[in-house]
Each structure stands twice: as C-alpha cells, then as structure tokens.
Amino acid sequence: MNTHTYLLPPGSVVPTSAAEASRAMAGDTSLSENYAFAGMYHVFDQHVDEAVPRVRFANDDRHRLACCSLDGSISLCQLVPAPPTVLRVLRGHTRGVSDFAWSLSNDILVSTSLDATMRIWASEDGRCIREIPDPDGAELLCCTFQPVNNNLTVVGNAKHNVHVMNISTGKKVKGGSSKLTGRVLALSFDAPGRLLWAGDDRGSVFSFLFDMATGKLTKAKRLVVHEGSPVTSISARSWVSREARDPSLLINACLNKLLLYRVVDNEGTLQLKRSFPIEQSSHPVRSIFCPLMSFRQGACVVTGSEDMCVHFFDVERAAKAAVNKLQGHSAPVLDVSFNCDESLLASSDASGMVIVWRREQK
C-alpha cells in the first residue's frame, strides 16, 4: 500500500472535475438530490428503554440489518418482504452489548459486552458458537474484524488494552496486544488491513502496523485529538474511484464536532482536513462515510448527534457543508448505517429506537 501516490493535489478529498467516468455511473446529480429522503421506512422498537449503541447492515446487503443493545441482546432483522421483521434475537451476554461486527461473508457475527466476554454467533440460526473471556477480565467496549483474515478480530477493553483475538482458537495472538492511554472505545482498519487505528476516552488516537502473517501489532503514531475528550468513533476509508484515491479517517470525539482527517503516510499519520458542527459532549456518537461517495459529485458523510437528528455533510463544500438533516428520534442518535446501494439508512438512539429511512428514488 502506497498512501503517498495521489493523482490529485493533496488538498483534494475525492475526484471532482476529473471523475467523469465515476459520475456517469452514479448519475450527474447533486449531493442534496442524492441524499433526499422520503421518510421512515420502518421503526424497530424491540430494545426500547435501553440504548442501541450500534446498528449495521450486513456487508453488500440491501435488506439484512442487525443492532445490539445495552439490554444484553442483539437483533437480526429482515426488511423485505414487507412487513420488516425481527428474524431472531441473540441472547447470552449477561450485561449490555457494546459493539458487534459482521464477518465479510455475513455468516458470523462477533459481539463484545460489558460482561467481559466476546461471543461468536452463527447468523443463520442465531447459535452462539463460542464465548471468549477478555484476556484482562475487563469490560469489552469495541470490536472489528481484520478485513482480509476474518479469523482474527480486534477488541478494545476498559483496562486500556487492544487485543488481537483468534476466534477459531479463542486465544489472543502472540504480540497482538498493546496499551493505550485510556479505555478503548473505537477501532478501525484501513481497507487492506495493514493499518489499525484505536481511539480512547482520554482523547487519543493510536495507529498500529498490523502484520498480516502473524497478527502482531506494532505501535506507530499517536494523535491527541483533544485532551480528555473521548474518541467514540473511527471510520477509515480510501475513497477510490477510477481517477484518484485519498485515504481518510472520520472521527467523533466529545467536542461538538465531527472531524475529518487525511492519512498522510504508511504509518497512519493524521492531518486534520475539515470539521463539522454537531452536538456531542457526552454520548458515544458514531459516523460513517457514504458507501457510493466516490461516484458522486463531491463526497458525503453521515453522523448521529445529541440533538436527536441524523446529519449529512458534504466534505468538499467549503461553506454550508450541511446537505440534509433527518428528524424523528426522541433521544440522542448514537449510530448510523447505510445499506450497500444507499437506498436505506438505519439510525439508532439512546432510548433503544432504530429507524430505517428510505431514500427518494430519482
């Protein structure tokens, strides 16, 4: 991976005037038109009264959705055929589920919990394949699959440690542990899986070099986003189109801002590019890159917010970056997830409500 090679000036995020081929695929429409929503498609309320910190569509899937709750369970949902249904509820954790992730082929899910365990689930029948205790006996706060080798999962815990776990053996990988300055709240790999970022509740983001053969972690860089402001979400993306690429990181911290960084070298060094105003001072709010953005005019990101709205921002627009705002939640919005073709967006909140929004068809 050579993150130094750009076909665009370093200040650019995505192809704009050069991206004719990509734009032709997506339709030559504005971001405001692309991210206009026709309203709510469905509301899931099976977790009401406990926060839903994470909602995720399955990979390359339009209609399968999962969410985890601080009530200790995970719901697998199907959106078609109508009416949308809860296919099954995964139960086994004895305390709140803090995070989960789909495997690349969507056949398994891994979840982390405040009960100091991670669990491996079969999505087909909801069976718990394996329960793995945290190596430190600490609350587990986040998890992510290694994108190339789904046998390896990285978890972050309340004792400031990141661990690479082999989910087949249930053991941590030798050399696959490292300590941060605080409780580990957020994890993200780059697409090739060679760089890992981890954020903690003291306001720091660390980059690690990931050895693809062994799973060993080597600490590379540290960025203090803001001393004492918890980093609650990290999302990495190389915005690849036919014409250009620009590796970037989207970060939520309790700063009342959404932050966009450029990744400037192979060690994961970060350079702040943009910030966008949102309300976030205390809740674990998350954000995402829009999946099809490399084909658009400009590029869009979506975030939750403590003002109970879902916010869309155009990262290329110098002024008035807000593209859209969805209103309907009655509690802080904690997480957002697009399906693969951006026809549906799911958002979850601190009161346990999950709303699925339908994008207007042009």
Short mmCIF file of C-alpha atoms in Angstrom, two decimals:
data_model
loop_
_atom_site.label_atom_id
_atom_site.label_comp_id
_atom_site.label_asym_id
_atom_site.label_seq_id
_atom_site.Cartn_x
_atom_site.Cartn_y
_atom_site.Cartn_z
CA MET A 1 0.00 0.00 0.00
CA ASN A 2 1.45 3.31 -1.04
CA THR A 3 -0.54 6.10 0.50
CA HIS A 4 1.85 8.68 -0.91
CA THR A 5 0.71 8.21 -4.51
CA TYR A 6 -2.05 10.67 -5.36
CA LEU A 7 -3.38 11.58 -8.73
CA LEU A 8 -4.98 14.69 -7.25
CA PRO A 9 -3.47 17.59 -5.33
CA PRO A 10 -3.04 16.66 -1.64
CA GLY A 11 -5.82 19.05 -0.63
CA SER A 12 -8.50 17.17 -2.55
CA VAL A 13 -10.63 14.51 -0.93
CA VAL A 14 -12.32 12.86 -3.89
CA PRO A 15 -12.28 13.24 -7.65
CA THR A 16 -14.30 16.23 -8.77
CA SER A 17 -13.76 17.64 -12.25
CA ALA A 18 -11.70 14.61 -13.31
CA ALA A 19 -14.21 12.00 -12.24
CA GLU A 20 -16.33 11.82 -15.39
CA ALA A 21 -16.45 8.04 -15.59
CA SER A 22 -17.42 7.64 -11.96
CA ARG A 23 -20.07 10.34 -12.11
CA ALA A 24 -21.62 8.81 -15.21
CA MET A 25 -22.19 5.61 -13.23
CA ALA A 26 -23.96 7.39 -10.38
CA GLY A 27 -25.91 9.94 -12.36
CA ASP A 28 -24.91 13.56 -12.61
CA THR A 29 -26.99 14.78 -9.69
CA SER A 30 -26.17 16.96 -6.72
CA LEU A 31 -25.50 15.63 -3.23
CA SER A 32 -28.65 17.31 -1.93
CA GLU A 33 -30.68 15.40 -4.52
CA ASN A 34 -28.83 12.16 -3.81
CA TYR A 35 -29.44 12.37 -0.08
CA ALA A 36 -33.05 13.49 -0.04
CA PHE A 37 -35.14 11.05 2.00
CA ALA A 38 -38.79 10.15 1.53
CA GLY A 39 -39.36 9.44 5.22
CA MET A 40 -39.37 6.48 7.57
CA TYR A 41 -39.45 3.01 6.04
CA HIS A 42 -39.77 1.18 9.36
CA VAL A 43 -39.26 1.64 13.10
CA PHE A 44 -37.89 -1.19 15.28
CA ASP A 45 -38.68 -0.81 18.97
CA GLN A 46 -37.81 -4.22 20.45
CA HIS A 47 -34.98 -2.68 22.51
CA VAL A 48 -36.85 0.37 23.82
CA ASP A 49 -35.69 1.59 27.25
CA GLU A 50 -32.05 0.56 26.71
CA ALA A 51 -29.65 2.30 24.33
CA VAL A 52 -28.77 0.74 20.96
CA PRO A 53 -25.10 1.78 20.56
CA ARG A 54 -24.56 0.04 17.21
CA VAL A 55 -26.64 -0.67 14.10
CA ARG A 56 -25.15 -2.27 10.98
CA PHE A 57 -26.39 -3.53 7.65
CA ALA A 58 -24.83 -6.81 6.54
CA ASN A 59 -21.99 -6.49 4.02
CA ASP A 60 -23.09 -5.97 0.39
CA ASP A 61 -26.68 -6.49 1.50
CA ARG A 62 -29.72 -4.28 0.98
CA HIS A 63 -32.16 -5.79 3.43
CA ARG A 64 -30.43 -7.51 6.37
CA LEU A 65 -29.79 -5.41 9.45
CA ALA A 66 -28.51 -6.08 12.96
CA CYS A 67 -28.37 -3.97 16.10
CA CYS A 68 -27.03 -4.51 19.61
CA SER A 69 -28.45 -3.19 22.84
CA LEU A 70 -27.40 -2.42 26.38
CA ASP A 71 -30.21 -4.84 27.34
CA GLY A 72 -27.68 -7.61 26.57
CA SER A 73 -29.10 -8.83 23.25
CA ILE A 74 -28.54 -8.50 19.50
CA SER A 75 -31.38 -8.39 16.96
CA LEU A 76 -31.14 -9.69 13.40
CA CYS A 77 -33.75 -8.01 11.19
CA GLN A 78 -35.04 -8.52 7.64
CA LEU A 79 -36.53 -5.56 5.76
CA VAL A 80 -38.10 -7.40 2.81
CA PRO A 81 -40.52 -8.91 2.10
CA ALA A 82 -42.83 -6.44 3.84
CA PRO A 83 -43.54 -6.05 6.64
CA PRO A 84 -39.98 -5.87 8.05
CA THR A 85 -39.43 -8.43 10.79
CA VAL A 86 -37.05 -9.33 13.62
CA LEU A 87 -35.72 -12.69 12.43
CA ARG A 88 -34.11 -13.64 15.72
CA VAL A 89 -32.73 -12.19 18.93
CA LEU A 90 -29.29 -13.39 20.08
CA ARG A 91 -29.20 -13.79 23.84
CA GLY A 92 -26.37 -14.95 26.08
CA HIS A 93 -24.46 -11.90 27.24
CA THR A 94 -25.22 -11.13 30.88
CA ARG A 95 -24.67 -7.37 30.54
CA GLY A 96 -25.03 -4.76 27.80
CA VAL A 97 -23.64 -5.44 24.32
CA SER A 98 -21.27 -2.60 23.48
CA ASP A 99 -20.42 -3.44 19.86
CA PHE A 100 -20.67 -6.11 17.17
CA ALA A 101 -19.44 -6.74 13.63
CA TRP A 102 -20.50 -8.83 10.63
CA SER A 103 -17.92 -11.10 9.05
CA LEU A 104 -17.13 -10.46 5.39
CA SER A 105 -19.43 -13.26 4.23
CA ASN A 106 -22.09 -12.36 6.86
CA ASP A 107 -22.17 -15.94 8.16
CA ILE A 108 -20.97 -14.99 11.63
CA LEU A 109 -21.15 -12.03 13.96
CA VAL A 110 -18.76 -11.17 16.76
CA SER A 111 -20.01 -9.16 19.74
CA THR A 112 -18.38 -7.50 22.75
CA SER A 113 -20.04 -6.91 26.07
CA LEU A 114 -19.71 -5.18 29.41
CA ASP A 115 -19.79 -8.72 30.87
CA ALA A 116 -16.07 -9.02 29.87
CA THR A 117 -16.69 -11.56 27.11
CA MET A 118 -16.85 -11.63 23.35
CA ARG A 119 -19.17 -14.04 21.60
CA ILE A 120 -19.14 -15.58 18.14
CA TRP A 121 -22.61 -16.15 16.64
CA ALA A 122 -23.88 -18.02 13.59
CA SER A 123 -26.16 -15.58 11.78
CA GLU A 124 -28.12 -18.36 10.05
CA ASP A 125 -29.64 -19.82 13.22
CA GLY A 126 -28.54 -17.45 16.00
CA ARG A 127 -26.42 -20.09 17.70
CA CYS A 128 -23.56 -18.96 19.96
CA ILE A 129 -20.53 -20.76 18.51
CA ARG A 130 -18.03 -19.63 21.12
CA GLU A 131 -17.74 -17.44 24.20
CA ILE A 132 -14.28 -15.92 24.75
CA PRO A 133 -13.39 -14.14 28.00
CA ASP A 134 -11.42 -10.92 27.77
CA PRO A 135 -7.74 -11.66 28.49
CA ASP A 136 -7.75 -8.95 31.19
CA GLY A 137 -11.18 -9.78 32.62
CA ALA A 138 -12.27 -6.23 31.68
CA GLU A 139 -15.39 -4.81 30.11
CA LEU A 140 -15.11 -5.09 26.33
CA LEU A 141 -16.10 -1.87 24.59
CA CYS A 142 -15.48 -2.31 20.84
CA CYS A 143 -14.54 -4.82 18.17
CA THR A 144 -13.67 -5.08 14.48
CA PHE A 145 -12.82 -7.90 12.10
CA GLN A 146 -9.47 -7.91 10.34
CA PRO A 147 -10.78 -7.18 6.82
CA VAL A 148 -8.67 -9.76 4.98
CA ASN A 149 -8.46 -12.50 7.61
CA ASN A 150 -11.80 -12.83 9.37
CA ASN A 151 -10.32 -15.45 11.67
CA LEU A 152 -8.81 -12.51 13.56
CA THR A 153 -10.86 -9.96 15.50
CA VAL A 154 -9.51 -6.94 17.37
CA VAL A 155 -11.18 -5.92 20.63
CA GLY A 156 -10.70 -2.93 22.93
CA ASN A 157 -11.32 -3.02 26.66
CA ALA A 158 -11.79 -0.87 29.76
CA LYS A 159 -8.28 -1.63 31.02
CA HIS A 160 -6.81 0.42 28.15
CA ASN A 161 -5.79 -2.64 26.08
CA VAL A 162 -6.22 -3.63 22.46
CA HIS A 163 -6.07 -7.39 21.79
CA VAL A 164 -5.99 -9.33 18.52
CA MET A 165 -8.06 -12.48 19.11
CA ASN A 166 -8.12 -15.68 17.08
CA ILE A 167 -11.81 -16.56 17.04
CA SER A 168 -11.13 -20.17 15.98
CA THR A 169 -8.95 -20.94 18.99
CA GLY A 170 -10.42 -18.38 21.38
CA LYS A 171 -6.94 -17.17 22.28
CA LYS A 172 -5.19 -13.83 21.88
CA VAL A 173 -2.49 -13.63 19.24
CA LYS A 174 1.12 -13.53 20.42
CA GLY A 175 2.39 -9.97 20.01
CA GLY A 176 -1.14 -8.80 19.23
CA SER A 177 -1.72 -6.68 22.34
CA SER A 178 -0.98 -3.05 23.10
CA LYS A 179 -1.86 -0.49 25.76
CA LEU A 180 -3.47 2.90 25.12
CA THR A 181 -3.77 5.88 27.46
CA GLY A 182 -7.42 5.20 28.31
CA ARG A 183 -10.44 2.95 27.83
CA VAL A 184 -10.53 1.78 24.22
CA LEU A 185 -13.79 3.00 22.65
CA ALA A 186 -13.25 2.81 18.87
CA LEU A 187 -11.37 0.69 16.32
CA SER A 188 -11.00 0.81 12.54
CA PHE A 189 -8.80 -0.88 9.94
CA ASP A 190 -7.89 0.56 6.57
CA ALA A 191 -9.27 -1.47 3.65
CA PRO A 192 -6.14 -3.62 3.09
CA GLY A 193 -5.99 -4.42 6.81
CA ARG A 194 -2.39 -3.26 7.26
CA LEU A 195 -3.18 -0.22 9.43
CA LEU A 196 -5.33 -0.20 12.56
CA TRP A 197 -6.48 2.89 14.44
CA ALA A 198 -7.72 2.81 18.03
CA GLY A 199 -9.29 5.67 19.99
CA ASP A 200 -9.62 6.03 23.75
CA ASP A 201 -11.59 8.00 26.32
CA ARG A 202 -8.62 10.33 27.02
CA GLY A 203 -8.79 11.86 23.56
CA SER A 204 -6.01 9.95 21.80
CA VAL A 205 -5.96 8.01 18.52
CA PHE A 206 -3.15 5.49 18.01
CA SER A 207 -2.14 3.90 14.72
CA PHE A 208 -0.73 0.38 14.56
CA LEU A 209 1.00 -1.56 11.83
CA PHE A 210 -0.70 -4.94 11.53
CA ASP A 211 1.41 -7.93 10.48
CA MET A 212 -0.82 -9.83 8.05
CA ALA A 213 1.02 -13.13 8.56
CA THR A 214 1.12 -13.23 12.37
CA GLY A 215 -1.45 -10.73 13.65
CA LYS A 216 1.25 -8.87 15.56
CA LEU A 217 0.65 -5.17 16.30
CA THR A 218 3.37 -2.53 16.14
CA LYS A 219 2.50 0.89 17.58
CA ALA A 220 3.23 3.60 15.02
CA LYS A 221 1.75 7.06 15.70
CA ARG A 222 -0.30 8.85 18.34
CA LEU A 223 -2.54 11.84 17.76
CA VAL A 224 -4.15 13.74 20.64
CA VAL A 225 -7.47 14.83 19.14
CA HIS A 226 -8.34 16.80 22.28
CA GLU A 227 -7.07 16.03 25.76
CA GLY A 228 -9.83 14.44 27.84
CA SER A 229 -12.42 14.23 25.04
CA PRO A 230 -13.42 10.60 24.45
CA VAL A 231 -12.94 9.35 20.87
CA THR A 232 -16.19 7.43 20.31
CA SER A 233 -15.99 6.54 16.61
CA ILE A 234 -13.31 5.98 13.97
CA SER A 235 -14.13 5.18 10.36
CA ALA A 236 -11.38 4.66 7.77
CA ARG A 237 -11.87 4.90 4.04
CA SER A 238 -9.75 5.12 0.93
CA TRP A 239 -12.00 6.96 -1.46
CA VAL A 240 -11.16 5.01 -4.54
CA SER A 241 -12.61 5.77 -7.95
CA ARG A 242 -11.23 5.24 -11.41
CA GLU A 243 -9.36 8.53 -11.16
CA ALA A 244 -7.96 9.02 -7.67
CA ARG A 245 -7.68 7.94 -4.06
CA ASP A 246 -7.35 9.76 -0.80
CA PRO A 247 -7.15 7.71 2.44
CA SER A 248 -9.17 9.46 5.14
CA LEU A 249 -10.37 8.98 8.70
CA LEU A 250 -13.66 10.19 10.15
CA ILE A 251 -13.61 10.70 13.92
CA ASN A 252 -16.24 11.51 16.53
CA ALA A 253 -14.98 12.90 19.83
CA CYS A 254 -16.95 14.65 22.56
CA LEU A 255 -16.10 18.07 21.13
CA ASN A 256 -19.37 19.09 19.45
CA LYS A 257 -17.58 18.48 16.14
CA LEU A 258 -17.24 15.74 13.55
CA LEU A 259 -13.61 15.58 12.38
CA LEU A 260 -12.22 14.53 9.00
CA TYR A 261 -8.53 13.66 8.79
CA ARG A 262 -6.29 12.79 5.87
CA VAL A 263 -3.97 9.80 6.25
CA VAL A 264 -0.66 11.20 5.03
CA ASP A 265 1.73 8.23 5.20
CA ASN A 266 2.08 4.47 5.60
CA GLU A 267 2.23 4.72 9.39
CA GLY A 268 -1.22 6.26 9.72
CA THR A 269 -0.16 9.81 10.49
CA LEU A 270 -3.22 12.06 10.51
CA GLN A 271 -3.71 15.63 9.30
CA LEU A 272 -6.95 17.47 10.09
CA LYS A 273 -8.78 18.48 6.93
CA ARG A 274 -12.29 19.56 8.00
CA SER A 275 -14.57 19.74 10.98
CA PHE A 276 -18.36 19.93 11.01
CA PRO A 277 -20.58 21.22 13.84
CA ILE A 278 -22.71 18.62 15.62
CA GLU A 279 -23.91 18.22 19.19
CA GLN A 280 -21.76 15.69 21.02
CA SER A 281 -20.47 16.29 24.51
CA SER A 282 -21.12 13.05 26.41
CA HIS A 283 -22.74 10.26 24.30
CA PRO A 284 -20.87 7.62 22.23
CA VAL A 285 -21.95 9.02 18.85
CA ARG A 286 -20.76 7.34 15.62
CA SER A 287 -20.47 8.36 11.97
CA ILE A 288 -19.90 6.78 8.55
CA PHE A 289 -18.73 7.52 5.03
CA CYS A 290 -21.43 7.10 2.41
CA PRO A 291 -20.62 3.89 0.52
CA LEU A 292 -21.06 5.24 -3.02
CA MET A 293 -19.45 8.58 -2.46
CA SER A 294 -16.54 8.09 -4.84
CA PHE A 295 -19.08 8.11 -7.68
CA ARG A 296 -20.79 11.35 -6.64
CA GLN A 297 -20.14 14.99 -7.24
CA GLY A 298 -18.29 15.62 -4.03
CA ALA A 299 -18.42 13.25 -1.05
CA CYS A 300 -20.79 12.82 1.85
CA VAL A 301 -20.53 11.67 5.46
CA VAL A 302 -23.34 10.92 7.91
CA THR A 303 -23.29 11.19 11.70
CA GLY A 304 -25.51 10.81 14.71
CA SER A 305 -25.84 13.71 17.13
CA GLU A 306 -27.09 14.54 20.61
CA ASP A 307 -29.64 16.94 19.08
CA MET A 308 -31.69 13.81 18.13
CA CYS A 309 -31.03 14.32 14.40
CA VAL A 310 -29.08 12.50 11.68
CA HIS A 311 -26.75 14.93 9.87
CA PHE A 312 -25.30 14.73 6.33
CA PHE A 313 -22.25 16.79 5.37
CA ASP A 314 -20.56 17.39 2.03
CA VAL A 315 -16.86 17.22 2.85
CA GLU A 316 -15.87 19.12 -0.29
CA ARG A 317 -18.16 22.11 0.15
CA ALA A 318 -16.27 25.00 1.68
CA ALA A 319 -19.31 26.78 3.10
CA LYS A 320 -22.69 25.44 4.25
CA ALA A 321 -21.48 21.84 4.27
CA ALA A 322 -24.79 20.53 5.71
CA VAL A 323 -26.62 18.60 2.99
CA ASN A 324 -29.55 17.14 4.94
CA LYS A 325 -30.89 16.55 8.45
CA LEU A 326 -33.31 13.76 9.39
CA GLN A 327 -35.60 14.35 12.35
CA GLY A 328 -37.63 11.64 14.06
CA HIS A 329 -35.67 10.36 17.04
CA SER A 330 -36.57 11.44 20.56
CA ALA A 331 -33.15 10.73 22.09
CA PRO A 332 -29.50 11.28 21.06
CA VAL A 333 -28.71 9.42 17.81
CA LEU A 334 -25.81 7.05 18.51
CA ASP A 335 -25.14 5.23 15.25
CA VAL A 336 -25.93 5.26 11.53
CA SER A 337 -25.55 2.65 8.78
CA PHE A 338 -26.25 2.64 5.03
CA ASN A 339 -27.13 -0.48 3.10
CA CYS A 340 -24.89 -1.28 0.13
CA ASP A 341 -26.76 0.74 -2.52
CA GLU A 342 -27.70 3.65 -0.23
CA SER A 343 -31.42 3.05 -0.74
CA LEU A 344 -31.90 2.67 3.03
CA LEU A 345 -30.28 4.27 6.05
CA ALA A 346 -30.65 2.96 9.60
CA SER A 347 -30.12 5.04 12.73
CA SER A 348 -30.25 4.04 16.41
CA ASP A 349 -30.63 6.10 19.55
CA ALA A 350 -30.06 6.24 23.29
CA SER A 351 -33.66 5.22 24.07
CA GLY A 352 -33.44 1.98 22.07
CA MET A 353 -35.26 3.07 18.91
CA VAL A 354 -34.00 2.06 15.46
CA ILE A 355 -35.37 3.98 12.47
CA VAL A 356 -34.89 2.82 8.88
CA TRP A 357 -35.15 5.71 6.41
CA ARG A 358 -35.95 5.38 2.69
CA ARG A 359 -34.03 7.46 0.18
CA GLU A 360 -36.08 9.12 -2.53
CA GLN A 361 -35.84 7.32 -5.86
CA LYS A 362 -34.92 9.67 -8.65
#
